[in-house]
Amino acid sequence: MTTSSRSHIPNVLTIAGSDPAGGAGIQADLKTFSALGAYGTSVITALTAQNTQGVRGVHPVPADFIAAQLEALLDDVRIDAVKIGMVASLDVAEVIRDALQRQRPRWVVLDPVMVAKSGDILVNDAGIQAVRDVLVPLADVITPNLPEAAVLLDRPRASDADAMEAMVPGLLALGAPNVLLKGGHLQGERCPDLLASAAGSSWLEAERIPTDNLHGTGCSLSSAIAACLAHDDALVSAVQRAKVWLSQALHESERLDVGKGRGPVHHFHAWW
């Protein structure tokens, strides 16, 4: 990151739900921003009752109060980049879109969280439509994994690299100029991600880390990309830097002892 070229520490906003276990959602995003040298701010869209073993309940924040949070923050704080996490309703999606169109940051990163690690769909058809029709066109880059891409396009999940490439035109047609299609659900010793735009695509691979501590990896990667973009990194270098950071966070996650299920990554592996 080119921090020396800037006169200020960037401010990054996460718009997402809360995870009491601290491995995903708002908590993971704020940890990621801090780990990568950005000041984190947040707007909470939902409270959840969850742990490393699963989600027990969700309490959505009313759309008008999400609007009030956004208005208060954007009236006061310069925001250099935004990461948007799970949004499950049309009214909330429209509130987010309207606020960010009035005071648009330079970068908007959308992690279209719609499918749990178990494969369960987390949002209903209206929520899927809200993400696809309202938030995807708002974003500068979207970061779907293979199940989420399948939901966005209403087609079967890609099972190999060729099928991933075949998904790219449809994903770009949804309106975001850049897509990072994550291939972690494929088999093999490598995790192939495909970064694509209208100008072309490139494969960005990383070693598959042998760990079950995968809770919040999607949240953390998209937040890391937003933090790097806020530091004026170009998109390709931001994604590459974010992937290197996440790989190390996964590798060091075995040092943590959090919960009985899928544990979190170690966001602060560089310090402790």
PDB file of C-alpha atoms in Angstrom:
ATOM      1  CA  MET A   1       0.000   0.000   0.000  1.00  0.00           C
ATOM      2  CA  THR A   2       1.200   3.491  -0.791  1.00  0.00           C
ATOM      3  CA  THR A   3       0.559   4.927   2.665  1.00  0.00           C
ATOM      4  CA  SER A   4       3.560   7.256   2.461  1.00  0.00           C
ATOM      5  CA  SER A   5       2.008   9.107  -0.470  1.00  0.00           C
ATOM      6  CA  ARG A   6      -1.066  10.149   1.513  1.00  0.00           C
ATOM      7  CA  SER A   7      -1.286  12.853   4.167  1.00  0.00           C
ATOM      8  CA  HIS A   8      -4.022  11.061   6.110  1.00  0.00           C
ATOM      9  CA  ILE A   9      -5.036   7.590   7.264  1.00  0.00           C
ATOM     10  CA  PRO A  10      -7.999   6.455   5.135  1.00  0.00           C
ATOM     11  CA  ASN A  11     -11.447   5.950   6.596  1.00  0.00           C
ATOM     12  CA  VAL A  12     -13.343   2.837   5.507  1.00  0.00           C
ATOM     13  CA  LEU A  13     -16.995   2.028   6.151  1.00  0.00           C
ATOM     14  CA  THR A  14     -18.557  -1.393   6.582  1.00  0.00           C
ATOM     15  CA  ILE A  15     -22.313  -1.798   6.141  1.00  0.00           C
ATOM     16  CA  ALA A  16     -23.146  -5.250   7.475  1.00  0.00           C
ATOM     17  CA  GLY A  17     -24.573  -7.339  10.292  1.00  0.00           C
ATOM     18  CA  SER A  18     -23.081  -8.004  13.702  1.00  0.00           C
ATOM     19  CA  ASP A  19     -21.449 -11.310  14.719  1.00  0.00           C
ATOM     20  CA  PRO A  20     -21.196 -11.799  18.509  1.00  0.00           C
ATOM     21  CA  ALA A  21     -18.414 -14.381  18.026  1.00  0.00           C
ATOM     22  CA  GLY A  22     -16.320 -11.727  16.303  1.00  0.00           C
ATOM     23  CA  GLY A  23     -15.221 -13.719  13.278  1.00  0.00           C
ATOM     24  CA  ALA A  24     -17.538 -12.379  10.581  1.00  0.00           C
ATOM     25  CA  GLY A  25     -19.676  -9.366   9.751  1.00  0.00           C
ATOM     26  CA  ILE A  26     -19.024  -5.961  11.317  1.00  0.00           C
ATOM     27  CA  GLN A  27     -16.513  -7.304  13.823  1.00  0.00           C
ATOM     28  CA  ALA A  28     -14.372  -9.032  11.194  1.00  0.00           C
ATOM     29  CA  ASP A  29     -14.548  -6.003   8.920  1.00  0.00           C
ATOM     30  CA  LEU A  30     -13.358  -3.572  11.598  1.00  0.00           C
ATOM     31  CA  LYS A  31     -10.511  -5.897  12.585  1.00  0.00           C
ATOM     32  CA  THR A  32      -9.480  -6.179   8.941  1.00  0.00           C
ATOM     33  CA  PHE A  33      -9.504  -2.412   8.390  1.00  0.00           C
ATOM     34  CA  SER A  34      -7.337  -1.903  11.467  1.00  0.00           C
ATOM     35  CA  ALA A  35      -4.936  -4.681  10.504  1.00  0.00           C
ATOM     36  CA  LEU A  36      -4.392  -3.031   7.122  1.00  0.00           C
ATOM     37  CA  GLY A  37      -3.873   0.494   8.385  1.00  0.00           C
ATOM     38  CA  ALA A  38      -7.311   2.025   7.864  1.00  0.00           C
ATOM     39  CA  TYR A  39      -9.696   3.635  10.343  1.00  0.00           C
ATOM     40  CA  GLY A  40     -12.910   1.624  10.492  1.00  0.00           C
ATOM     41  CA  THR A  41     -16.452   2.949  10.722  1.00  0.00           C
ATOM     42  CA  SER A  42     -19.653   0.913  10.647  1.00  0.00           C
ATOM     43  CA  VAL A  43     -23.365   0.927   9.970  1.00  0.00           C
ATOM     44  CA  ILE A  44     -25.142  -2.104  11.412  1.00  0.00           C
ATOM     45  CA  THR A  45     -27.894  -3.695   9.307  1.00  0.00           C
ATOM     46  CA  ALA A  46     -28.784  -6.593  11.615  1.00  0.00           C
ATOM     47  CA  LEU A  47     -28.087  -8.109  15.004  1.00  0.00           C
ATOM     48  CA  THR A  48     -27.496 -11.851  14.983  1.00  0.00           C
ATOM     49  CA  ALA A  49     -27.447 -14.598  17.577  1.00  0.00           C
ATOM     50  CA  GLN A  50     -24.660 -16.781  16.224  1.00  0.00           C
ATOM     51  CA  ASN A  51     -21.423 -18.500  17.090  1.00  0.00           C
ATOM     52  CA  THR A  52     -18.827 -20.598  15.281  1.00  0.00           C
ATOM     53  CA  GLN A  53     -21.356 -23.428  14.943  1.00  0.00           C
ATOM     54  CA  GLY A  54     -24.180 -21.563  13.251  1.00  0.00           C
ATOM     55  CA  VAL A  55     -26.772 -18.801  13.220  1.00  0.00           C
ATOM     56  CA  ARG A  56     -29.571 -19.054  15.772  1.00  0.00           C
ATOM     57  CA  GLY A  57     -31.430 -15.857  15.040  1.00  0.00           C
ATOM     58  CA  VAL A  58     -31.407 -12.592  13.115  1.00  0.00           C
ATOM     59  CA  HIS A  59     -32.915  -9.265  14.222  1.00  0.00           C
ATOM     60  CA  PRO A  60     -32.937  -6.830  11.267  1.00  0.00           C
ATOM     61  CA  VAL A  61     -32.394  -3.140  11.926  1.00  0.00           C
ATOM     62  CA  PRO A  62     -35.281  -1.071  10.481  1.00  0.00           C
ATOM     63  CA  ALA A  63     -34.470   0.646   7.187  1.00  0.00           C
ATOM     64  CA  ASP A  64     -35.176   4.115   8.560  1.00  0.00           C
ATOM     65  CA  PHE A  65     -32.632   3.641  11.339  1.00  0.00           C
ATOM     66  CA  ILE A  66     -30.046   2.349   8.864  1.00  0.00           C
ATOM     67  CA  ALA A  67     -30.710   5.551   6.925  1.00  0.00           C
ATOM     68  CA  ALA A  68     -30.200   7.576  10.121  1.00  0.00           C
ATOM     69  CA  GLN A  69     -26.868   5.825  10.796  1.00  0.00           C
ATOM     70  CA  LEU A  70     -25.666   6.504   7.262  1.00  0.00           C
ATOM     71  CA  GLU A  71     -26.769  10.134   7.321  1.00  0.00           C
ATOM     72  CA  ALA A  72     -25.078  10.830  10.656  1.00  0.00           C
ATOM     73  CA  LEU A  73     -21.822   9.217   9.557  1.00  0.00           C
ATOM     74  CA  LEU A  74     -21.628  10.642   6.038  1.00  0.00           C
ATOM     75  CA  ASP A  75     -22.490  14.148   7.256  1.00  0.00           C
ATOM     76  CA  ASP A  76     -19.394  14.114   9.447  1.00  0.00           C
ATOM     77  CA  VAL A  77     -16.732  11.634   8.285  1.00  0.00           C
ATOM     78  CA  ARG A  78     -14.853  11.481   4.981  1.00  0.00           C
ATOM     79  CA  ILE A  79     -15.246   7.923   3.714  1.00  0.00           C
ATOM     80  CA  ASP A  80     -12.624   6.686   1.257  1.00  0.00           C
ATOM     81  CA  ALA A  81     -14.064   3.220   0.602  1.00  0.00           C
ATOM     82  CA  VAL A  82     -17.115   1.183   1.547  1.00  0.00           C
ATOM     83  CA  LYS A  83     -17.598  -2.531   2.008  1.00  0.00           C
ATOM     84  CA  ILE A  84     -21.216  -3.779   1.883  1.00  0.00           C
ATOM     85  CA  GLY A  85     -22.045  -7.159   3.383  1.00  0.00           C
ATOM     86  CA  MET A  86     -25.308  -9.082   3.659  1.00  0.00           C
ATOM     87  CA  VAL A  87     -28.448  -7.102   2.799  1.00  0.00           C
ATOM     88  CA  ALA A  88     -31.672  -9.072   2.847  1.00  0.00           C
ATOM     89  CA  SER A  89     -34.412  -6.615   1.840  1.00  0.00           C
ATOM     90  CA  LEU A  90     -35.230  -4.191  -0.947  1.00  0.00           C
ATOM     91  CA  ASP A  91     -35.918  -1.225   1.325  1.00  0.00           C
ATOM     92  CA  VAL A  92     -32.519  -1.539   3.021  1.00  0.00           C
ATOM     93  CA  ALA A  93     -30.763  -1.932  -0.339  1.00  0.00           C
ATOM     94  CA  GLU A  94     -32.460   1.219  -1.613  1.00  0.00           C
ATOM     95  CA  VAL A  95     -31.533   3.170   1.536  1.00  0.00           C
ATOM     96  CA  ILE A  96     -27.880   2.191   1.067  1.00  0.00           C
ATOM     97  CA  ARG A  97     -27.945   3.033  -2.636  1.00  0.00           C
ATOM     98  CA  ASP A  98     -29.555   6.425  -2.102  1.00  0.00           C
ATOM     99  CA  ALA A  99     -27.119   7.407   0.666  1.00  0.00           C
ATOM    100  CA  LEU A 100     -24.023   6.378  -1.288  1.00  0.00           C
ATOM    101  CA  GLN A 101     -25.239   8.067  -4.449  1.00  0.00           C
ATOM    102  CA  ARG A 102     -25.663  11.350  -2.551  1.00  0.00           C
ATOM    103  CA  GLN A 103     -22.178  11.167  -1.022  1.00  0.00           C
ATOM    104  CA  ARG A 104     -20.326   8.565  -3.020  1.00  0.00           C
ATOM    105  CA  PRO A 105     -16.938   7.329  -1.807  1.00  0.00           C
ATOM    106  CA  ARG A 106     -14.291   6.578  -4.391  1.00  0.00           C
ATOM    107  CA  TRP A 107     -14.668   2.802  -3.971  1.00  0.00           C
ATOM    108  CA  VAL A 108     -17.630   0.546  -3.188  1.00  0.00           C
ATOM    109  CA  VAL A 109     -16.914  -3.160  -2.636  1.00  0.00           C
ATOM    110  CA  LEU A 110     -19.901  -5.514  -2.441  1.00  0.00           C
ATOM    111  CA  ASP A 111     -19.665  -8.960  -0.882  1.00  0.00           C
ATOM    112  CA  PRO A 112     -23.016 -10.473  -1.953  1.00  0.00           C
ATOM    113  CA  VAL A 113     -23.505 -12.702   1.090  1.00  0.00           C
ATOM    114  CA  MET A 114     -26.416 -14.976   0.251  1.00  0.00           C
ATOM    115  CA  VAL A 115     -25.257 -18.554   0.866  1.00  0.00           C
ATOM    116  CA  ALA A 116     -24.034 -20.065   4.150  1.00  0.00           C
ATOM    117  CA  LYS A 117     -21.023 -22.402   4.378  1.00  0.00           C
ATOM    118  CA  SER A 118     -23.584 -25.201   4.777  1.00  0.00           C
ATOM    119  CA  GLY A 119     -25.038 -24.334   1.371  1.00  0.00           C
ATOM    120  CA  ASP A 120     -28.251 -22.897   2.827  1.00  0.00           C
ATOM    121  CA  ILE A 121     -29.655 -19.803   1.099  1.00  0.00           C
ATOM    122  CA  LEU A 122     -29.631 -16.970   3.645  1.00  0.00           C
ATOM    123  CA  VAL A 123     -32.008 -14.556   1.900  1.00  0.00           C
ATOM    124  CA  ASN A 124     -35.330 -14.929   0.125  1.00  0.00           C
ATOM    125  CA  ASP A 125     -36.064 -14.157  -3.525  1.00  0.00           C
ATOM    126  CA  ALA A 126     -36.773 -10.502  -2.744  1.00  0.00           C
ATOM    127  CA  GLY A 127     -33.406 -10.206  -1.000  1.00  0.00           C
ATOM    128  CA  ILE A 128     -31.614 -11.802  -3.929  1.00  0.00           C
ATOM    129  CA  GLN A 129     -33.329  -9.386  -6.317  1.00  0.00           C
ATOM    130  CA  ALA A 130     -32.395  -6.421  -4.100  1.00  0.00           C
ATOM    131  CA  VAL A 131     -28.725  -7.379  -4.173  1.00  0.00           C
ATOM    132  CA  ARG A 132     -28.717  -8.123  -7.889  1.00  0.00           C
ATOM    133  CA  ASP A 133     -30.741  -5.150  -9.115  1.00  0.00           C
ATOM    134  CA  VAL A 134     -29.909  -2.407  -6.594  1.00  0.00           C
ATOM    135  CA  LEU A 135     -26.514  -3.062  -5.018  1.00  0.00           C
ATOM    136  CA  VAL A 136     -24.515  -4.798  -7.748  1.00  0.00           C
ATOM    137  CA  PRO A 137     -24.859  -1.820 -10.154  1.00  0.00           C
ATOM    138  CA  LEU A 138     -23.781   0.483  -7.301  1.00  0.00           C
ATOM    139  CA  ALA A 139     -20.532  -1.399  -6.689  1.00  0.00           C
ATOM    140  CA  ASP A 140     -17.118  -0.892  -8.255  1.00  0.00           C
ATOM    141  CA  VAL A 141     -16.227  -4.514  -7.565  1.00  0.00           C
ATOM    142  CA  ILE A 142     -18.256  -7.508  -6.385  1.00  0.00           C
ATOM    143  CA  THR A 143     -16.708 -10.550  -4.694  1.00  0.00           C
ATOM    144  CA  PRO A 144     -19.061 -13.552  -5.041  1.00  0.00           C
ATOM    145  CA  ASN A 145     -17.989 -17.079  -4.289  1.00  0.00           C
ATOM    146  CA  LEU A 146     -19.226 -19.837  -6.579  1.00  0.00           C
ATOM    147  CA  PRO A 147     -22.535 -20.554  -4.773  1.00  0.00           C
ATOM    148  CA  GLU A 148     -23.308 -16.819  -4.622  1.00  0.00           C
ATOM    149  CA  ALA A 149     -22.498 -16.360  -8.304  1.00  0.00           C
ATOM    150  CA  ALA A 150     -24.840 -19.239  -9.091  1.00  0.00           C
ATOM    151  CA  VAL A 151     -27.627 -17.559  -7.105  1.00  0.00           C
ATOM    152  CA  LEU A 152     -27.019 -14.196  -8.793  1.00  0.00           C
ATOM    153  CA  LEU A 153     -27.229 -15.777 -12.243  1.00  0.00           C
ATOM    154  CA  ASP A 154     -29.852 -18.437 -11.376  1.00  0.00           C
ATOM    155  CA  ARG A 155     -27.725 -21.198 -12.861  1.00  0.00           C
ATOM    156  CA  PRO A 156     -25.768 -24.232 -11.581  1.00  0.00           C
ATOM    157  CA  ARG A 157     -22.631 -23.695  -9.544  1.00  0.00           C
ATOM    158  CA  ALA A 158     -19.345 -23.765 -11.473  1.00  0.00           C
ATOM    159  CA  SER A 159     -17.346 -26.938 -10.872  1.00  0.00           C
ATOM    160  CA  ASP A 160     -14.127 -26.099 -12.711  1.00  0.00           C
ATOM    161  CA  ALA A 161     -12.097 -23.191 -14.072  1.00  0.00           C
ATOM    162  CA  ASP A 162     -13.771 -23.271 -17.499  1.00  0.00           C
ATOM    163  CA  ALA A 163     -17.203 -23.000 -15.902  1.00  0.00           C
ATOM    164  CA  MET A 164     -15.967 -20.078 -13.792  1.00  0.00           C
ATOM    165  CA  GLU A 165     -14.841 -18.248 -16.925  1.00  0.00           C
ATOM    166  CA  ALA A 166     -18.213 -18.914 -18.528  1.00  0.00           C
ATOM    167  CA  MET A 167     -19.922 -17.116 -15.625  1.00  0.00           C
ATOM    168  CA  VAL A 168     -17.982 -13.877 -16.074  1.00  0.00           C
ATOM    169  CA  PRO A 169     -20.020 -12.304 -18.931  1.00  0.00           C
ATOM    170  CA  GLY A 170     -23.258 -12.805 -17.013  1.00  0.00           C
ATOM    171  CA  LEU A 171     -21.838 -11.369 -13.805  1.00  0.00           C
ATOM    172  CA  LEU A 172     -20.444  -8.299 -15.581  1.00  0.00           C
ATOM    173  CA  ALA A 173     -23.804  -7.802 -17.303  1.00  0.00           C
ATOM    174  CA  LEU A 174     -25.370  -7.232 -13.867  1.00  0.00           C
ATOM    175  CA  GLY A 175     -23.709  -3.818 -13.780  1.00  0.00           C
ATOM    176  CA  ALA A 176     -20.555  -3.867 -11.640  1.00  0.00           C
ATOM    177  CA  PRO A 177     -17.462  -3.020 -13.733  1.00  0.00           C
ATOM    178  CA  ASN A 178     -15.227  -5.486 -11.872  1.00  0.00           C
ATOM    179  CA  VAL A 179     -15.854  -9.001 -10.557  1.00  0.00           C
ATOM    180  CA  LEU A 180     -13.667 -11.108  -8.293  1.00  0.00           C
ATOM    181  CA  LEU A 181     -15.124 -14.604  -8.681  1.00  0.00           C
ATOM    182  CA  LYS A 182     -13.729 -16.677  -5.806  1.00  0.00           C
ATOM    183  CA  GLY A 183     -12.907 -20.310  -6.558  1.00  0.00           C
ATOM    184  CA  GLY A 184     -12.342 -21.602  -3.050  1.00  0.00           C
ATOM    185  CA  HIS A 185     -15.181 -24.131  -3.442  1.00  0.00           C
ATOM    186  CA  LEU A 186     -13.279 -25.962  -6.196  1.00  0.00           C
ATOM    187  CA  GLN A 187     -11.227 -29.016  -5.348  1.00  0.00           C
ATOM    188  CA  GLY A 188      -7.441 -28.998  -5.362  1.00  0.00           C
ATOM    189  CA  GLU A 189      -4.388 -27.684  -3.577  1.00  0.00           C
ATOM    190  CA  ARG A 190      -4.825 -24.165  -4.986  1.00  0.00           C
ATOM    191  CA  CYS A 191      -7.616 -21.607  -4.581  1.00  0.00           C
ATOM    192  CA  PRO A 192      -8.117 -19.961  -7.989  1.00  0.00           C
ATOM    193  CA  ASP A 193      -9.845 -16.569  -8.042  1.00  0.00           C
ATOM    194  CA  LEU A 194     -10.778 -14.872 -11.295  1.00  0.00           C
ATOM    195  CA  LEU A 195     -10.594 -11.055 -11.474  1.00  0.00           C
ATOM    196  CA  ALA A 196     -12.516  -9.800 -14.480  1.00  0.00           C
ATOM    197  CA  SER A 197     -13.652  -6.595 -16.165  1.00  0.00           C
ATOM    198  CA  ALA A 198     -14.723  -5.585 -19.642  1.00  0.00           C
ATOM    199  CA  ALA A 199     -11.024  -5.201 -20.494  1.00  0.00           C
ATOM    200  CA  GLY A 200     -10.229  -8.834 -19.728  1.00  0.00           C
ATOM    201  CA  SER A 201      -9.605 -11.251 -16.882  1.00  0.00           C
ATOM    202  CA  SER A 202      -6.715 -12.718 -14.921  1.00  0.00           C
ATOM    203  CA  TRP A 203      -6.296 -15.647 -12.545  1.00  0.00           C
ATOM    204  CA  LEU A 204      -5.058 -14.914  -9.042  1.00  0.00           C
ATOM    205  CA  GLU A 205      -4.203 -18.130  -7.234  1.00  0.00           C
ATOM    206  CA  ALA A 206      -3.217 -18.874  -3.654  1.00  0.00           C
ATOM    207  CA  GLU A 207      -2.245 -21.979  -1.731  1.00  0.00           C
ATOM    208  CA  ARG A 208      -5.142 -23.741  -0.030  1.00  0.00           C
ATOM    209  CA  ILE A 209      -4.513 -23.523   3.713  1.00  0.00           C
ATOM    210  CA  PRO A 210      -5.407 -26.779   5.513  1.00  0.00           C
ATOM    211  CA  THR A 211      -7.676 -25.399   8.252  1.00  0.00           C
ATOM    212  CA  ASP A 212     -11.305 -25.504   9.318  1.00  0.00           C
ATOM    213  CA  ASN A 213     -11.084 -21.912  10.573  1.00  0.00           C
ATOM    214  CA  LEU A 214     -13.025 -20.455   7.670  1.00  0.00           C
ATOM    215  CA  HIS A 215     -15.615 -18.408   9.544  1.00  0.00           C
ATOM    216  CA  GLY A 216     -15.763 -14.931   8.034  1.00  0.00           C
ATOM    217  CA  THR A 217     -13.209 -15.450   5.270  1.00  0.00           C
ATOM    218  CA  GLY A 218     -15.436 -13.806   2.655  1.00  0.00           C
ATOM    219  CA  CYS A 219     -16.147 -10.829   4.913  1.00  0.00           C
ATOM    220  CA  SER A 220     -12.469 -10.425   5.695  1.00  0.00           C
ATOM    221  CA  LEU A 221     -11.296 -10.651   2.081  1.00  0.00           C
ATOM    222  CA  SER A 222     -13.754  -8.059   0.780  1.00  0.00           C
ATOM    223  CA  SER A 223     -12.907  -5.749   3.692  1.00  0.00           C
ATOM    224  CA  ALA A 224      -9.197  -6.189   3.010  1.00  0.00           C
ATOM    225  CA  ILE A 225      -9.747  -5.227  -0.624  1.00  0.00           C
ATOM    226  CA  ALA A 226     -11.674  -2.118   0.457  1.00  0.00           C
ATOM    227  CA  ALA A 227      -8.908  -1.125   2.886  1.00  0.00           C
ATOM    228  CA  CYS A 228      -6.205  -1.537   0.248  1.00  0.00           C
ATOM    229  CA  LEU A 229      -8.224   0.437  -2.309  1.00  0.00           C
ATOM    230  CA  ALA A 230      -8.651   3.210   0.264  1.00  0.00           C
ATOM    231  CA  HIS A 231      -4.851   3.399   0.434  1.00  0.00           C
ATOM    232  CA  ASP A 232      -4.820   4.169  -3.318  1.00  0.00           C
ATOM    233  CA  ASP A 233      -3.745   0.705  -4.391  1.00  0.00           C
ATOM    234  CA  ALA A 234      -4.811  -0.175  -7.939  1.00  0.00           C
ATOM    235  CA  LEU A 235      -7.500  -2.862  -8.064  1.00  0.00           C
ATOM    236  CA  VAL A 236      -5.243  -5.749  -9.104  1.00  0.00           C
ATOM    237  CA  SER A 237      -2.616  -4.949  -6.492  1.00  0.00           C
ATOM    238  CA  ALA A 238      -5.329  -4.386  -3.853  1.00  0.00           C
ATOM    239  CA  VAL A 239      -6.770  -7.836  -4.508  1.00  0.00           C
ATOM    240  CA  GLN A 240      -3.337  -9.444  -4.530  1.00  0.00           C
ATOM    241  CA  ARG A 241      -2.350  -7.773  -1.254  1.00  0.00           C
ATOM    242  CA  ALA A 242      -5.660  -8.713   0.339  1.00  0.00           C
ATOM    243  CA  LYS A 243      -5.241 -12.346  -0.691  1.00  0.00           C
ATOM    244  CA  VAL A 244      -1.702 -12.522   0.725  1.00  0.00           C
ATOM    245  CA  TRP A 245      -2.927 -11.038   4.011  1.00  0.00           C
ATOM    246  CA  LEU A 246      -5.867 -13.462   4.213  1.00  0.00           C
ATOM    247  CA  SER A 247      -3.673 -16.479   3.456  1.00  0.00           C
ATOM    248  CA  GLN A 248      -1.442 -15.575   6.382  1.00  0.00           C
ATOM    249  CA  ALA A 249      -4.487 -14.918   8.587  1.00  0.00           C
ATOM    250  CA  LEU A 250      -5.758 -18.408   7.740  1.00  0.00           C
ATOM    251  CA  HIS A 251      -2.355 -19.968   8.344  1.00  0.00           C
ATOM    252  CA  GLU A 252      -2.047 -18.307  11.766  1.00  0.00           C
ATOM    253  CA  SER A 253      -5.663 -19.066  12.745  1.00  0.00           C
ATOM    254  CA  GLU A 254      -4.574 -22.306  14.440  1.00  0.00           C
ATOM    255  CA  ARG A 255      -3.065 -20.154  17.191  1.00  0.00           C
ATOM    256  CA  LEU A 256      -6.556 -19.016  18.192  1.00  0.00           C
ATOM    257  CA  ASP A 257      -8.959 -21.018  20.343  1.00  0.00           C
ATOM    258  CA  VAL A 258     -12.380 -19.552  19.575  1.00  0.00           C
ATOM    259  CA  GLY A 259     -15.470 -21.734  19.675  1.00  0.00           C
ATOM    260  CA  LYS A 260     -16.234 -25.369  18.912  1.00  0.00           C
ATOM    261  CA  GLY A 261     -17.107 -25.013  15.232  1.00  0.00           C
ATOM    262  CA  ARG A 262     -15.490 -23.184  12.322  1.00  0.00           C
ATOM    263  CA  GLY A 263     -13.174 -20.706  13.983  1.00  0.00           C
ATOM    264  CA  PRO A 264     -12.178 -17.252  12.724  1.00  0.00           C
ATOM    265  CA  VAL A 265      -9.037 -16.212  10.903  1.00  0.00           C
ATOM    266  CA  HIS A 266      -6.326 -14.421  12.880  1.00  0.00           C
ATOM    267  CA  HIS A 267      -6.783 -10.845  11.707  1.00  0.00           C
ATOM    268  CA  PHE A 268      -3.917  -9.462  13.791  1.00  0.00           C
ATOM    269  CA  HIS A 269      -1.353 -12.152  13.000  1.00  0.00           C
ATOM    270  CA  ALA A 270       1.283  -9.498  12.252  1.00  0.00           C
ATOM    271  CA  TRP A 271       1.208  -8.226  15.863  1.00  0.00           C
ATOM    272  CA  TRP A 272       0.293 -11.087  18.198  1.00  0.00           C
TER     273      TRP A 272
END
